Amino acid sequence: MMLYNCGLAIGTRMSGLYDAIMSWAADSEYIDPEHVWPLGIGSIVVLVALVDVRPLDQLLASLDGFTQLRQLLVMALKGVAAGMITHFAYSTSDISFRSRQTLQSKERALLIILGVGVGAGLLIDVVIPQLVEPFPFVVVQTTGLLLVVGMWYLHLLIENWKLSNEWPHVLSGLLIAFGPYVPYLL
């Protein structure tokens, strides 16, 4: 009965928070309400971590049993990270600026991008799995990381993005990725 009352109290508070966030999103010129929905998933991950009910933990952990999904998410994260490194290396480094001035052909620029991409890919192929595999819920948390890093990369490519417009995606990804660690912070 006590667990039920606690769950009801938390649910009521979450409902009020949800209503406030949805009304703020509806009033926003840039944020559509469906952009806020992933916050629900992030909140559920945090709630599961806080309540620490074994069947809920096992439910999240059971997603790791889908080996192909797990591998696909890790590969996607590696791809996004390699793209970001290539983007940074080619568009912002001194070497790329010098190479653009001396190597003004598309073929040579492609060779530079491929070279940086291969080097970044080899580095990422080793680092990302070692970073992700220790997660208690690899599939769930990698999905959160992919949401955060993917949105960051997407908006690196868009010059006029504003964090105030994209906070729901970033916050939900952070909640999904790091939600299981919230009890350790409290």
Tab-separated table of C-alpha atoms in Angstrom, residues 22-167:
chain	number	residue	atom	x	y	z
A	22	MET	CA	3.718	20.667	-22.579
A	23	SER	CA	2.055	24.064	-22.143
A	24	TRP	CA	5.445	25.774	-22.347
A	25	ALA	CA	6.195	23.833	-25.539
A	26	ALA	CA	2.781	24.681	-26.977
A	27	ASP	CA	3.401	28.376	-26.270
A	28	SER	CA	6.850	28.211	-27.898
A	29	GLU	CA	7.274	29.316	-31.461
A	30	TYR	CA	9.951	26.714	-32.169
A	31	ILE	CA	9.253	23.661	-30.007
A	32	ASP	CA	6.502	21.318	-31.137
A	33	PRO	CA	4.841	19.272	-28.386
A	34	GLU	CA	6.008	16.001	-29.979
A	35	HIS	CA	9.598	17.142	-29.440
A	36	VAL	CA	8.904	16.953	-25.706
A	37	TRP	CA	7.669	13.329	-25.745
A	38	PRO	CA	11.154	11.797	-25.356
A	39	LEU	CA	11.298	13.570	-21.982
A	40	GLY	CA	8.704	11.029	-20.850
A	41	ILE	CA	11.051	8.173	-21.730
A	42	GLY	CA	13.918	9.910	-19.937
A	43	SER	CA	11.720	10.506	-16.894
A	44	ILE	CA	10.723	6.826	-16.850
A	45	VAL	CA	14.387	5.778	-16.908
A	46	VAL	CA	15.148	8.128	-13.992
A	47	LEU	CA	12.046	6.952	-12.113
A	48	VAL	CA	13.009	3.289	-12.585
A	49	ALA	CA	16.468	4.089	-11.218
A	50	LEU	CA	15.077	6.002	-8.229
A	51	VAL	CA	12.354	3.513	-7.292
A	52	ASP	CA	14.789	0.600	-7.707
A	53	VAL	CA	12.143	-2.060	-8.315
A	54	ARG	CA	13.884	-5.212	-9.501
A	55	PRO	CA	11.333	-6.178	-12.221
A	56	LEU	CA	11.587	-2.694	-13.775
A	57	ASP	CA	15.390	-2.859	-13.712
A	58	GLN	CA	15.214	-6.297	-15.308
A	59	LEU	CA	12.866	-4.966	-17.976
A	60	LEU	CA	15.371	-2.274	-18.974
A	61	ALA	CA	18.258	-4.753	-18.784
A	62	SER	CA	16.341	-7.270	-20.919
A	63	LEU	CA	16.656	-4.922	-23.891
A	64	ASP	CA	20.377	-5.719	-23.879
A	65	GLY	CA	19.436	-9.254	-24.919
A	66	PHE	CA	18.588	-7.971	-28.403
A	67	THR	CA	22.137	-8.364	-29.678
A	68	GLN	CA	21.493	-6.938	-33.147
A	69	LEU	CA	19.821	-3.849	-31.696
A	70	ARG	CA	22.691	-3.388	-29.273
A	71	GLN	CA	25.275	-3.682	-32.049
A	72	LEU	CA	23.280	-1.392	-34.335
A	73	LEU	CA	23.117	1.335	-31.680
A	74	VAL	CA	26.841	1.066	-30.944
A	75	MET	CA	27.611	1.233	-34.692
A	76	ALA	CA	25.342	4.268	-35.051
A	77	LEU	CA	27.113	5.984	-32.165
A	78	LYS	CA	30.487	5.191	-33.742
A	79	GLY	CA	29.273	6.584	-37.077
A	80	VAL	CA	28.045	9.824	-35.576
A	81	ALA	CA	31.270	10.236	-33.596
A	82	ALA	CA	33.379	9.586	-36.728
A	83	GLY	CA	31.313	12.113	-38.664
A	84	MET	CA	31.792	14.716	-35.949
A	85	ILE	CA	35.537	14.179	-35.821
A	86	THR	CA	35.774	14.392	-39.597
A	87	HIS	CA	33.638	17.525	-39.593
A	88	PHE	CA	35.790	19.191	-36.948
A	89	ALA	CA	39.059	18.112	-38.546
A	90	TYR	CA	38.155	19.281	-42.011
A	91	SER	CA	36.248	22.458	-41.236
A	92	THR	CA	38.086	23.931	-38.250
A	93	SER	CA	41.691	22.797	-38.085
A	94	ASP	CA	44.700	24.742	-39.326
A	95	ILE	CA	45.715	21.760	-41.456
A	96	SER	CA	42.396	21.769	-43.279
A	97	PHE	CA	42.607	25.492	-43.954
A	98	ARG	CA	46.116	25.119	-45.332
A	99	SER	CA	45.123	22.097	-47.366
A	100	ARG	CA	42.116	23.918	-48.786
A	101	GLN	CA	44.356	26.705	-50.024
A	102	THR	CA	46.914	24.388	-51.619
A	103	LEU	CA	44.690	21.511	-52.668
A	104	GLN	CA	41.773	23.192	-54.368
A	105	SER	CA	40.281	20.141	-56.042
A	106	LYS	CA	37.326	18.119	-54.866
A	107	GLU	CA	39.255	14.896	-55.273
A	108	ARG	CA	42.024	16.044	-52.937
A	109	ALA	CA	39.503	17.365	-50.423
A	110	LEU	CA	37.789	13.979	-50.546
A	111	LEU	CA	41.110	12.249	-49.864
A	112	ILE	CA	41.643	14.460	-46.818
A	113	ILE	CA	38.152	13.707	-45.514
A	114	LEU	CA	38.625	9.983	-46.117
A	115	GLY	CA	42.024	9.981	-44.403
A	116	VAL	CA	40.729	11.779	-41.351
A	117	GLY	CA	37.612	9.594	-41.396
A	118	VAL	CA	39.621	6.376	-41.470
A	119	GLY	CA	41.872	7.553	-38.629
A	120	ALA	CA	38.889	8.720	-36.595
A	121	GLY	CA	37.040	5.496	-37.390
A	122	LEU	CA	39.893	3.357	-36.131
A	123	LEU	CA	40.136	5.396	-32.950
A	124	ILE	CA	36.368	5.350	-32.428
A	125	ASP	CA	36.128	1.630	-33.170
A	126	VAL	CA	38.236	1.031	-30.077
A	127	VAL	CA	37.006	3.820	-27.769
A	128	ILE	CA	33.205	3.773	-28.183
A	129	PRO	CA	32.627	0.092	-27.265
A	130	GLN	CA	34.851	0.436	-24.189
A	131	LEU	CA	32.907	3.549	-23.204
A	132	VAL	CA	29.449	2.033	-23.738
A	133	GLU	CA	29.766	-1.619	-22.667
A	134	PRO	CA	30.098	-0.919	-18.894
A	135	PHE	CA	26.649	0.754	-18.872
A	136	PRO	CA	24.119	-1.136	-16.756
A	137	PHE	CA	21.510	-0.774	-19.545
A	138	VAL	CA	23.543	-0.643	-22.755
A	139	VAL	CA	20.643	-0.401	-25.220
A	140	VAL	CA	18.739	2.246	-23.283
A	141	GLN	CA	21.742	4.357	-22.379
A	142	THR	CA	23.338	4.130	-25.829
A	143	THR	CA	20.029	5.319	-27.282
A	144	GLY	CA	20.215	8.361	-24.987
A	145	LEU	CA	23.822	9.067	-25.940
A	146	LEU	CA	22.923	8.695	-29.603
A	147	LEU	CA	20.107	11.202	-29.188
A	148	VAL	CA	22.373	13.779	-27.529
A	149	VAL	CA	25.406	13.313	-29.769
A	150	GLY	CA	23.283	12.957	-32.904
A	151	MET	CA	21.390	16.182	-32.202
A	152	TRP	CA	24.645	17.953	-31.430
A	153	TYR	CA	26.169	16.767	-34.693
A	154	LEU	CA	23.056	17.606	-36.673
A	155	HIS	CA	23.116	21.106	-35.320
A	156	LEU	CA	26.832	21.515	-35.948
A	157	LEU	CA	25.858	21.284	-39.576
A	158	ILE	CA	23.160	23.957	-39.111
A	159	GLU	CA	24.713	27.339	-38.501
A	160	ASN	CA	21.871	29.082	-36.688
A	161	TRP	CA	20.650	26.488	-34.190
A	162	LYS	CA	19.750	27.572	-30.703
A	163	LEU	CA	19.888	25.386	-27.601
A	164	SER	CA	16.701	27.075	-26.395
A	165	ASN	CA	14.885	25.389	-29.301
A	166	GLU	CA	16.473	21.967	-28.874
A	167	TRP	CA	16.574	21.533	-25.094
